[in-house]
Coordinates of C-alpha atoms in Angstrom, one line a residue:
X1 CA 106.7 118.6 71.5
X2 CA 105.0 117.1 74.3
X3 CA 106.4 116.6 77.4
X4 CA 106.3 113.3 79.6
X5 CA 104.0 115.2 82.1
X6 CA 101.9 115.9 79.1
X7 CA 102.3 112.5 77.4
X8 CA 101.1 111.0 81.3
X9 CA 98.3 113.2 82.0
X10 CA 96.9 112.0 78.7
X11 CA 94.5 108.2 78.3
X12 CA 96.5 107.2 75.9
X13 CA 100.6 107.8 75.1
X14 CA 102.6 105.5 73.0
X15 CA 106.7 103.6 73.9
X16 CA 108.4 105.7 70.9
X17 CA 106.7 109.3 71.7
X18 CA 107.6 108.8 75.0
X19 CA 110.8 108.1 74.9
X20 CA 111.4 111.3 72.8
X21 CA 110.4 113.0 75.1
X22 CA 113.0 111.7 77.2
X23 CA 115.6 112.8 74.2
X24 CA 113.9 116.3 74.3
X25 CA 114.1 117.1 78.2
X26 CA 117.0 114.5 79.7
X27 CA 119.5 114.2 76.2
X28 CA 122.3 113.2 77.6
X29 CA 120.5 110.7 80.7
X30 CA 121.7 106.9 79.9
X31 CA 119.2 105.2 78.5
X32 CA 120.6 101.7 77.9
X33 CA 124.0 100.2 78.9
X34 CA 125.4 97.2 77.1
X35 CA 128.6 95.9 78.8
X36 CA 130.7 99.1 78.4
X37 CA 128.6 100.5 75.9
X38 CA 126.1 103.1 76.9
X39 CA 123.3 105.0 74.7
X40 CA 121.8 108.4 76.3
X41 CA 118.3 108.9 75.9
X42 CA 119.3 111.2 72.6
X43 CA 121.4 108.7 71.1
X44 CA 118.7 106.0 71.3
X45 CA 116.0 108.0 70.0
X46 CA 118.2 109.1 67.1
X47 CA 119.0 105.5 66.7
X48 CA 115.3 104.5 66.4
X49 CA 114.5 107.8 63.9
X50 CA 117.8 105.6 62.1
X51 CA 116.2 102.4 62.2
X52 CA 112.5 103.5 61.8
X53 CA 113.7 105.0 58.3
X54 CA 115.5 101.8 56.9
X55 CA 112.7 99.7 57.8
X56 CA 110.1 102.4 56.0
X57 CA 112.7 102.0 53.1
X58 CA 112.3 98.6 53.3
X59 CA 108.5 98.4 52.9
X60 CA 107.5 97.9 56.5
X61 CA 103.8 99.9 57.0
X62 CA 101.6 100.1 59.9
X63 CA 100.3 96.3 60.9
X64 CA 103.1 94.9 59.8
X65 CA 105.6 92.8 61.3
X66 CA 109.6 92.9 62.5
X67 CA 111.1 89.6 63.9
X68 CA 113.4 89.5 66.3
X69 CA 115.9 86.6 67.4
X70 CA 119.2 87.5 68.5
X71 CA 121.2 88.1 72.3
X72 CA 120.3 90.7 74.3
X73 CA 121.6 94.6 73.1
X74 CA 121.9 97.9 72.7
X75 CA 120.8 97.2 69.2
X76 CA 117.6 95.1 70.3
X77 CA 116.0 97.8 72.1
X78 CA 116.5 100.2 69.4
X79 CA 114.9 97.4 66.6
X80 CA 111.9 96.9 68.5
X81 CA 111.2 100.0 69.1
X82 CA 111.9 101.5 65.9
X83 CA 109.1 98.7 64.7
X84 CA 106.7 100.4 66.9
X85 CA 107.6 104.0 65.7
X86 CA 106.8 102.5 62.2
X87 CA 103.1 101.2 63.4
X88 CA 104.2 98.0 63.2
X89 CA 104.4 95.4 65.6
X90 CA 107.5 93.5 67.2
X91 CA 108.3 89.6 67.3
X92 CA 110.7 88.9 69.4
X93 CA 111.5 85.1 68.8
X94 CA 113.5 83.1 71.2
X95 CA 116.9 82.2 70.2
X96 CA 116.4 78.8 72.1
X97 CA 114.2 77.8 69.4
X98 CA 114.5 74.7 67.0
X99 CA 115.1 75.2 63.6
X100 CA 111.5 74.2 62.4
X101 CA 110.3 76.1 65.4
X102 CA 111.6 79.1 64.6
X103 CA 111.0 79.0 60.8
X104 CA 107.4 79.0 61.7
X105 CA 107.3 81.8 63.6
X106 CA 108.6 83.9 61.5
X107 CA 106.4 82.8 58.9
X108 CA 103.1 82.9 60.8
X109 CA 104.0 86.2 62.2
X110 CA 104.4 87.6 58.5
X111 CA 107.5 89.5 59.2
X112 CA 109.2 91.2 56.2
X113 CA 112.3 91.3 57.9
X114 CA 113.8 89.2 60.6
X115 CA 116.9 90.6 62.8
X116 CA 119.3 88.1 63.9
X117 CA 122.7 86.7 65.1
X118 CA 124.4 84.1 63.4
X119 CA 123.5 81.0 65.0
X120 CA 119.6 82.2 64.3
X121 CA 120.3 82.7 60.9
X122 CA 122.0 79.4 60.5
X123 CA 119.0 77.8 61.7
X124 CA 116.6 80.0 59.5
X125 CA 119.2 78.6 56.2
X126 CA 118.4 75.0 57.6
X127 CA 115.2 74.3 56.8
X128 CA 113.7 73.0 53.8
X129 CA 111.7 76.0 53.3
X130 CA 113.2 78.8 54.9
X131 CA 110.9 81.6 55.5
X132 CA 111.1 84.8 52.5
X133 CA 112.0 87.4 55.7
X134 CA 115.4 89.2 54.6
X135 CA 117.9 88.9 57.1
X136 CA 119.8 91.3 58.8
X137 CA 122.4 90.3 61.1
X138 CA 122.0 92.4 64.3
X139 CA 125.2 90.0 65.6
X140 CA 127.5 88.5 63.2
X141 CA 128.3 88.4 59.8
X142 CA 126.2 86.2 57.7
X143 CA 123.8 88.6 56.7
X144 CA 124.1 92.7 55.9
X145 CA 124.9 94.1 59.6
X146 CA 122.4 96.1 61.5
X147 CA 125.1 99.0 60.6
X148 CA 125.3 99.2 57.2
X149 CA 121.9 98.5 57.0
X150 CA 120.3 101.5 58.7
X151 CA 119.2 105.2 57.3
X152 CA 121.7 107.8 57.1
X153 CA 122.5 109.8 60.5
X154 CA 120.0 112.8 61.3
X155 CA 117.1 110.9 59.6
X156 CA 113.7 111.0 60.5
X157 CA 110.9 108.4 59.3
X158 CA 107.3 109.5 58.1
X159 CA 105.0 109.9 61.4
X160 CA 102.9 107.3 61.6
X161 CA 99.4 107.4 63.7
X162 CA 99.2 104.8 66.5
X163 CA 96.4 103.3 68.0
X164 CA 95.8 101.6 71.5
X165 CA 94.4 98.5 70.2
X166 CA 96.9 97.8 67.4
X167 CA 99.1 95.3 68.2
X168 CA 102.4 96.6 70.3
X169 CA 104.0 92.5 70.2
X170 CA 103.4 89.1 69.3
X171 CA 105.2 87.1 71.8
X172 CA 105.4 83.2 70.8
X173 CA 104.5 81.0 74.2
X174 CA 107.4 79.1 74.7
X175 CA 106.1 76.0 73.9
X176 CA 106.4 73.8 77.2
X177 CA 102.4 72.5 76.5
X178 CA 102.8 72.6 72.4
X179 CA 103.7 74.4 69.5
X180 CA 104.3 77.7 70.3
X181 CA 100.9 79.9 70.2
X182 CA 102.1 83.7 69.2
X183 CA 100.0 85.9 72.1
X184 CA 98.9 89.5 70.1
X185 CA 99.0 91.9 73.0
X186 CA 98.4 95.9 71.7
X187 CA 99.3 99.1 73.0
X188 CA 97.0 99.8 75.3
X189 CA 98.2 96.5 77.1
X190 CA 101.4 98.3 77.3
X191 CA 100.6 101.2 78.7
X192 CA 98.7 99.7 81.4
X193 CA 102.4 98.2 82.6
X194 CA 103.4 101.9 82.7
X195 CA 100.8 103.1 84.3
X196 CA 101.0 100.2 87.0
X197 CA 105.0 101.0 87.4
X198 CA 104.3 104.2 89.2
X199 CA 103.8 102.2 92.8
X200 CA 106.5 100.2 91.9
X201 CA 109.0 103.3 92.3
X202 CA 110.1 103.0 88.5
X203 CA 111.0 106.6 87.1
X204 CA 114.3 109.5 86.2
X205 CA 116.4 107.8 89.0
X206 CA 116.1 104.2 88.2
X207 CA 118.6 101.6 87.4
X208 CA 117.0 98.3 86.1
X209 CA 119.3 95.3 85.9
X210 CA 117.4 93.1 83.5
X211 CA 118.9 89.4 83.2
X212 CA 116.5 87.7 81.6
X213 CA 116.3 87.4 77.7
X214 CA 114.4 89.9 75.9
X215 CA 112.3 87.9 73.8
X216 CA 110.0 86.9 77.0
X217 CA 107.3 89.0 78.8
X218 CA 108.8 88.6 81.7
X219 CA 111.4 90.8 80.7
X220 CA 109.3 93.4 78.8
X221 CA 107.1 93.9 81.8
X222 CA 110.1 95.4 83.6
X223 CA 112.2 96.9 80.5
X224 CA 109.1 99.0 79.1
X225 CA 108.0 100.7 82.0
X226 CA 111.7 101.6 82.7
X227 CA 112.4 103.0 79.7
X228 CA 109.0 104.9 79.5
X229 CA 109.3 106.4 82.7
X230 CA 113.0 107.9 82.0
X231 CA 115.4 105.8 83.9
X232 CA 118.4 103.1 83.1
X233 CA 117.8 99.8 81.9
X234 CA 121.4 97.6 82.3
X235 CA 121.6 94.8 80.0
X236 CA 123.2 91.7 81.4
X237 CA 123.1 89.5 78.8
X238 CA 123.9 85.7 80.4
X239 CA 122.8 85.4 83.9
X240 CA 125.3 84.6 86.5
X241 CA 124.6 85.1 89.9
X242 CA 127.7 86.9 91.7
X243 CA 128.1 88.8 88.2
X244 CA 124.4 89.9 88.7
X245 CA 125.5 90.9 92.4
X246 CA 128.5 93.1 91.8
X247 CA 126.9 94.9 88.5
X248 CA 124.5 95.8 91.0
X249 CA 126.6 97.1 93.6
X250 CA 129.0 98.8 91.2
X251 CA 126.1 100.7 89.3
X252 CA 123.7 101.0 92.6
X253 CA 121.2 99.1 91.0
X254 CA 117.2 100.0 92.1
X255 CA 115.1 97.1 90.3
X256 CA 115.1 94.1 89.0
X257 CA 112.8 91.6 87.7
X258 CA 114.2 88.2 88.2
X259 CA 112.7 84.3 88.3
X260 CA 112.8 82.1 90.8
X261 CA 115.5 79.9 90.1
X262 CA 117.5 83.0 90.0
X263 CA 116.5 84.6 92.9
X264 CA 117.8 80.7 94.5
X265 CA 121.0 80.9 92.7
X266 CA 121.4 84.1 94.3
X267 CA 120.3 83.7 97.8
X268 CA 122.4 80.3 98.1
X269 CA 125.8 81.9 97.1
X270 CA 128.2 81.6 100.3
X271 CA 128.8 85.7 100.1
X272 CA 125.6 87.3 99.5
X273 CA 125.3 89.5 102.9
X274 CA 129.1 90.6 101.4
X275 CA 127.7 92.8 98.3
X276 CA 126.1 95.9 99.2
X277 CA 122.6 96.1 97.4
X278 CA 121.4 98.9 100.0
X279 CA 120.4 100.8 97.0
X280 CA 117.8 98.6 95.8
X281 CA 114.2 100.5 95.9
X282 CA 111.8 97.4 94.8
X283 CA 113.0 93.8 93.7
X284 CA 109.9 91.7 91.1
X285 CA 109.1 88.3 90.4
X286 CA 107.0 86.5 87.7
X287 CA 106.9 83.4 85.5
X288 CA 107.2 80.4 87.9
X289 CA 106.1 79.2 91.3
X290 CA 107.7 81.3 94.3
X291 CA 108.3 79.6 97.1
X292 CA 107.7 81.5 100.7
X293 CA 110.9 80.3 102.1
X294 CA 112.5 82.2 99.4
X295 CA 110.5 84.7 100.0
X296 CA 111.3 84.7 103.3
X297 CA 114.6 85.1 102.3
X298 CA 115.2 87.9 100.4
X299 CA 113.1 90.0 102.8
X300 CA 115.2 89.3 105.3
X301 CA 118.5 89.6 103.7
X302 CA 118.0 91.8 100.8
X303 CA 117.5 95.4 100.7
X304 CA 114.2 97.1 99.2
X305 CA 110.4 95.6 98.5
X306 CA 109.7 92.8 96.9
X307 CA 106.4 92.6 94.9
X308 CA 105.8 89.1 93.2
X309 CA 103.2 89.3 90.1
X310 CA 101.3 86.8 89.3
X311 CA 99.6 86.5 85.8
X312 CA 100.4 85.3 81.9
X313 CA 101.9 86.7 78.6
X314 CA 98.0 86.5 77.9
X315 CA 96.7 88.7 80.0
X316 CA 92.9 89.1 81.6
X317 CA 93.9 89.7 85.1
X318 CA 97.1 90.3 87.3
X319 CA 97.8 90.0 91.4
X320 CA 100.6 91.5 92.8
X321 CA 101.4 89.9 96.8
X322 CA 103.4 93.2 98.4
X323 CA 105.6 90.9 100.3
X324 CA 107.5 93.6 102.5
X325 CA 103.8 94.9 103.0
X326 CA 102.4 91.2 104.0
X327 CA 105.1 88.9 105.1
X328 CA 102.2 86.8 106.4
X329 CA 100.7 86.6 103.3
X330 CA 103.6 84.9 101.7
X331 CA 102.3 81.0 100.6
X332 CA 99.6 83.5 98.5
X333 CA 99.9 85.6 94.7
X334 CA 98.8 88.6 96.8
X335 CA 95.8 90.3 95.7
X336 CA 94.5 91.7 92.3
X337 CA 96.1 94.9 91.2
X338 CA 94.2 97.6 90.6
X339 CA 91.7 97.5 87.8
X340 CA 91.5 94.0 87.7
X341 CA 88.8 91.5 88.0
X342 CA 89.9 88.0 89.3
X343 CA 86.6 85.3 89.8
X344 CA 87.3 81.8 89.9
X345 CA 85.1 79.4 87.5
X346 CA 84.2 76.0 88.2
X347 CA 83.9 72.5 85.9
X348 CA 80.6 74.5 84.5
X349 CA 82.2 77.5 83.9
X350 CA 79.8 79.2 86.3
X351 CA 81.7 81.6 88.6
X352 CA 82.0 79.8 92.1
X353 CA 81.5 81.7 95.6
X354 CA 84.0 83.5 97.3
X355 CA 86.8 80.8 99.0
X356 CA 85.8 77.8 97.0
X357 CA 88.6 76.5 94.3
X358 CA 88.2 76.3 91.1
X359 CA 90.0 77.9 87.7
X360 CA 91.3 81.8 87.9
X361 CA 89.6 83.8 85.0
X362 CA 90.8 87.4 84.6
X363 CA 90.2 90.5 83.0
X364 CA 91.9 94.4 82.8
X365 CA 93.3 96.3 80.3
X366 CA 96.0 94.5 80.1
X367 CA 94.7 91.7 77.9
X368 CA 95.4 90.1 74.6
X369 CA 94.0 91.0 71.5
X370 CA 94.1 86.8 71.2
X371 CA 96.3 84.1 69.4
X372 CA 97.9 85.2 65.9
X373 CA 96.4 83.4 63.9
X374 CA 94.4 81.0 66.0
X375 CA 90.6 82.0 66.5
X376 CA 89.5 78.6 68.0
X377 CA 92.5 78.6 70.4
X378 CA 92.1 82.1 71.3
X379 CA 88.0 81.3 71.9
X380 CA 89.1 78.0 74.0
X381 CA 91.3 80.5 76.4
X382 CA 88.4 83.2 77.2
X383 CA 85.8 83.8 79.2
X384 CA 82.5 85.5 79.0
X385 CA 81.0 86.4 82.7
X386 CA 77.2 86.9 82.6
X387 CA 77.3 90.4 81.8
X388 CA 79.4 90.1 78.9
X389 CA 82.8 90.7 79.9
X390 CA 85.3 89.0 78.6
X391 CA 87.6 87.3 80.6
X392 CA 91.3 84.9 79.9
X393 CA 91.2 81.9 81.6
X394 CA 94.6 80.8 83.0
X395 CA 94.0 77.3 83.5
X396 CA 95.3 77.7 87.2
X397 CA 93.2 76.3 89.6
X398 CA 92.8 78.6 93.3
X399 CA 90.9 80.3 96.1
X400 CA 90.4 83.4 97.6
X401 CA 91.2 83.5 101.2
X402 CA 89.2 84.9 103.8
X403 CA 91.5 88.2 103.1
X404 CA 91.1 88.4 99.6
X405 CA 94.5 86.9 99.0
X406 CA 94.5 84.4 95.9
X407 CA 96.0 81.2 97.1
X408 CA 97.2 78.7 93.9
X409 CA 96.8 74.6 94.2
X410 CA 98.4 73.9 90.7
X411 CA 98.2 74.2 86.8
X412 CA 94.8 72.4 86.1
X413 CA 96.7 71.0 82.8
X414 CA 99.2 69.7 85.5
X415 CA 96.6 67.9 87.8
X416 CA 96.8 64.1 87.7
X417 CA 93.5 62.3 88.4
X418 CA 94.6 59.0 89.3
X419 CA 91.7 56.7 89.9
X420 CA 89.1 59.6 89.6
X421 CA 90.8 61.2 92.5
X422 CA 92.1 64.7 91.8
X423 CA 96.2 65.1 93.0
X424 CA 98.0 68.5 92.7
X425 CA 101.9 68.3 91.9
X426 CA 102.3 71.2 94.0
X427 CA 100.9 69.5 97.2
X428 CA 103.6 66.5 96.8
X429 CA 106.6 68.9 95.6
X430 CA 105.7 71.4 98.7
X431 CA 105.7 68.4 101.1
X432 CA 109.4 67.4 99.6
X433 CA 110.5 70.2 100.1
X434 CA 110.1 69.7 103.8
X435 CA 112.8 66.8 103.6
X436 CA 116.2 68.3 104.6
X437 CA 117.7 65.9 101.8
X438 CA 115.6 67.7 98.5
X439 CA 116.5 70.9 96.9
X440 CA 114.0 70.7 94.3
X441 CA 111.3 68.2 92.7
X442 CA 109.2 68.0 90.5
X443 CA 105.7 65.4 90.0
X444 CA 104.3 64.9 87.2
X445 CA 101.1 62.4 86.3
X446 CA 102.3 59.2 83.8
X447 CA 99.9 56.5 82.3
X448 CA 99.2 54.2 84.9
X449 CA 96.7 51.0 83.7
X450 CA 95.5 50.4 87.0
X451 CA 94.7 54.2 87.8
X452 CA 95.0 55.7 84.5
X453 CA 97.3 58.2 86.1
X454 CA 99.7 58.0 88.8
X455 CA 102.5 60.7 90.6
X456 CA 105.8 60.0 89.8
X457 CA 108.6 62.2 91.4
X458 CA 111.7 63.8 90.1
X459 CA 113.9 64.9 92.3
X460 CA 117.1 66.7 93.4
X461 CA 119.6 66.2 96.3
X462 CA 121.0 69.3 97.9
X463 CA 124.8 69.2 97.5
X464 CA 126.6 66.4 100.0
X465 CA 123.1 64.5 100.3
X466 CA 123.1 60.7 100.1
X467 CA 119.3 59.9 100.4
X468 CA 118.3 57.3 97.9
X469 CA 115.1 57.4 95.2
X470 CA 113.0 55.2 97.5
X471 CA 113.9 56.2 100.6
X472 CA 112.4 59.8 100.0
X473 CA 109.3 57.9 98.0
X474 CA 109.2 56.2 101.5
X475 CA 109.2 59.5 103.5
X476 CA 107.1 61.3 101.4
X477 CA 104.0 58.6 101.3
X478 CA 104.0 58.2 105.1
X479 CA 103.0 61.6 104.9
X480 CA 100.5 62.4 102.3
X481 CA 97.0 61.0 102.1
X482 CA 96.3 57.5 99.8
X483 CA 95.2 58.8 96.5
X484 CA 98.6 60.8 97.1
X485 CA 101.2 58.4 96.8
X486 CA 104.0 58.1 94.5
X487 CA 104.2 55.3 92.5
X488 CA 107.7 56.2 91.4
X489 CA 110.1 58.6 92.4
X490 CA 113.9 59.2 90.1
X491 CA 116.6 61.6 91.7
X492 CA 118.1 63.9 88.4
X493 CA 121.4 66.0 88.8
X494 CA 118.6 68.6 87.4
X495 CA 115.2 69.9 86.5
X496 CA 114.6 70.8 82.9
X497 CA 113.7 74.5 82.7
X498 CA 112.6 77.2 80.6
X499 CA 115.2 79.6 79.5
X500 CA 113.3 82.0 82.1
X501 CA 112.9 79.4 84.7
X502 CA 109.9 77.1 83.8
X503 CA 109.8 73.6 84.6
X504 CA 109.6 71.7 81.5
X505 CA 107.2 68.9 83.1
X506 CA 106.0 67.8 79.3
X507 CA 109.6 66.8 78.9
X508 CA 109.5 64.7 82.0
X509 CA 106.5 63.2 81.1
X510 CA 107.7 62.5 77.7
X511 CA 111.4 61.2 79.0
X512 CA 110.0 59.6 81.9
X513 CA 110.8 55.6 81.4
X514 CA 109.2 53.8 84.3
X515 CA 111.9 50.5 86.2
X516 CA 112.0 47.3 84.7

């Protein structure tokens, strides 16, 4: 059996073999820790070999599909990958799904079987034509449970051959432009995570807390390379920010991947500098704008480096902005990572010279195969450079500094053009931000007839402030340039997000009633 030395020095090594080898050489190491359950590296692999059977029972081949949508568990991990050992690819769904939603993706994904909790299985039930996928309740008891459903103890599925550019995932985007698009991204996509979480410090000694749900890439990107280089991935299953801090101290925590809004939640708690998180080795961020005052923050008052990455569920390129390693670097994305080719585009979709702004197009290894089921939506998000390459285009729009350092302005689908003028959201939320009265805001473009477009503003107070919805519209256009003004601005106790931090801004645009 090869070792993990063996399986690294090779191009090419695979989530399942890996982790065997883990079972082989470290047994009785913990693998994954559920609340006060814990599975050593040997229990989850024979857990997989369990699951892998059943779901070879159950006619799942290579190519084929396992849906996923149920709470983070010990359970989960051992699912997905047992879908992988199979040749098959996982569909982790999210549990924050509507009914319809979620009936769709499971059908559109093709999965045989779907693994779920109650509450998902309630919804699947609900619709007028539920999808064919048999159930089996990985929570709960409305379907066969995940225990009486798997393969007898000490058995072993048929070895199936894996290739890098078969499909590892389908991840469904969550929707916040449109119906969810399911993102096919294959092994090889993968392994290019694990190979990137050797600077990261990821490895045997490890502890991961991981706080976000399962189903998103933002999670994955942490919990594979974990797992696959040998160390302990803690499952926290609802976030909550001084729970978060003493799980960490009690199990000496050395990584985490966490969003924005939680790293805020966190660094705003009264007794932060109380917890001891001395043993924290490397801290991550992804998914959502990062402000450099929280930045700021956590490198002064937390423990360990703090790498933000910036990139999509898609693919094409990364950056990764060392912040420990550039604290004057911290209003950038930081710089692509290795092996990846950033250019920015402009309205032509000719490549534009170096510091101009235009749209970020990327391309690595770790790209997408392209949209399930969606060629012309997969053929809308690439791009081919002038030698051929292909390229995803992320529909941000930035420049390169003189340093190499990317340096966002805003979603392009987010840019208002208000009387042929272009106005970036971010511009007008960073600017609030500079009123002691705002904790957050967020500007979105409505219809307008005299401009076709205008800013309007929503915002919230920091606690104890009194400042009123005009008076900060007030403030803010005294300070921002004419085709910048807000038109209206609405204070909110809160910003619609995500359930990994996303701002929601299609729902404020869609909510958004303008005064009588």
């Amino acid at each position: 059996m090869p070792t993990f030395d063996d399986l690294m020095a090779q191009p090419f090594a695979t989530m399942p073999d890996l982790i065997r080898a883990h079972a082989a050489s470290r047994p009785d190491h913990p693998a994954v820790v559920d609340g006060d359950r814990m599975l050593t590296f040997a229990g989850l692999d024979a857990l997989i070999d369990r699951a892998a059977v059943a779901l070879q029972r159950d006619g799942v081949r290579r190519l084929d599909t396992v849906a996923i949508c149920s709470p983070s568990s010990i359970e989960y991990v051992a699912i997905f990958v047992a879908a992988l050992r199979v040749g098959a690819a996982a569909c982790p769904l999210a549990p924050s799904s509507t009914a319809d939603q979620l009936a769709m993706m499971v059908k559109d994904c093709g999965a045989r079987l779907v693994f779920v909790d109650d509450a998902a299985s309630l919804a699947l039930g609900s619709v007028a034509e539920p999808p064919a996928a048999q159930r089996i309740a990985l929570e709960g008891s409305r379907n066969q449970t995940f225990a009486a459903w798997l393969a007898p103890e000490e058995a072993k599925p048929a070895p199936v051959e894996i290739s890098p550019d078969q499909p590892f995932n389908i991840i469904y985007s969550s929707g916040t432009t449109g119906a969810p698009k399911g993102i096919v991204q294959p092994h090889k996509m993968r392994w290019g995570h694990v190979r990137r979480a050797e600077t990261l410090g990821y490895g045997p000694d490890a502890i991961t807390v991981v706080s976000t749900p399962l189903y998103s890439n933002t999670t994955l990107v942490s919990l594979i390379p974990a797992l696959m280089r040998g160390g302990t991935v803690v499952l926290m299953r609802k976030f909550d920010a001084r729970g978060f801090l003493a799980l960490s101290q009690q199990l000496r925590a050395t990584h985490a991947m966490l969003v924005p809004v939680q790293y805020r939640r966190l660094m705003d708690l009264s007794d932060f500098d109380s917890f001891d998180l001395s043993s924290y080795r490397m801290k991550t961020c992804t998914s959502a704008p990062f402000p450099a005052d929280l930045k700021a923050d956590i490198l002064k008052r937390w423990p360990g480096g703090l790498v933000e990455i910036y990139g999509m569920t898609e693919g094409g390129g990364s950056c990764l902005l060392r912040a420990h390693e550039f604290p004057h670097k911290l209003h950038t994305v930081g710089q692509p990572a290795p092996g990846h080719d950033i250019r920015i585009i402009g309205e032509d979709c000719k490549e534009l010279p170096h510091g101009e702004t235009g749209e970020v197009v990327g391309r690595s290894i770790s790209i997408m195969t392209g949209y399930h089921n969606q060629p012309k939506k997969t053929a809308d998000a690439e791009w081919y450079s002038p030698e051929g390459e292909r390229f995803i285009r992320t529909g941000d729009v930035a420049r390169f500094d003189e340093d190499g350092f990317l340096v966002l302005s805003d979603r392009k689908k987010d840019m208002i053009i208000t009387g042929g003028f272009n106005v970036y959201p971010s511009d007008l939320e960073a600017e609030l931000a500079k009123h002691p009265a705002v904790a957050e805001s967020a500007v979105v473009g409505i219809p307008s007839r005299e401009w076709g477009e205008t800013p309007a503003a929503f915002i919230v107070l920091r606690a104890g402030e009194t400042a009123t919805a005009e008076a900060l519209k007030t403030w803010l256009n005294g300070r921002v340039g004419k085709t910048q003004r807000l038109t209206y601005a609405v204070l909110v106790e809160t910003l619609p997000r995500s359930s990994i931090g996303k701002v929601l801004k299609r729902q404020l645009r869609d909510e958004y009633k303008p005064p009588a």
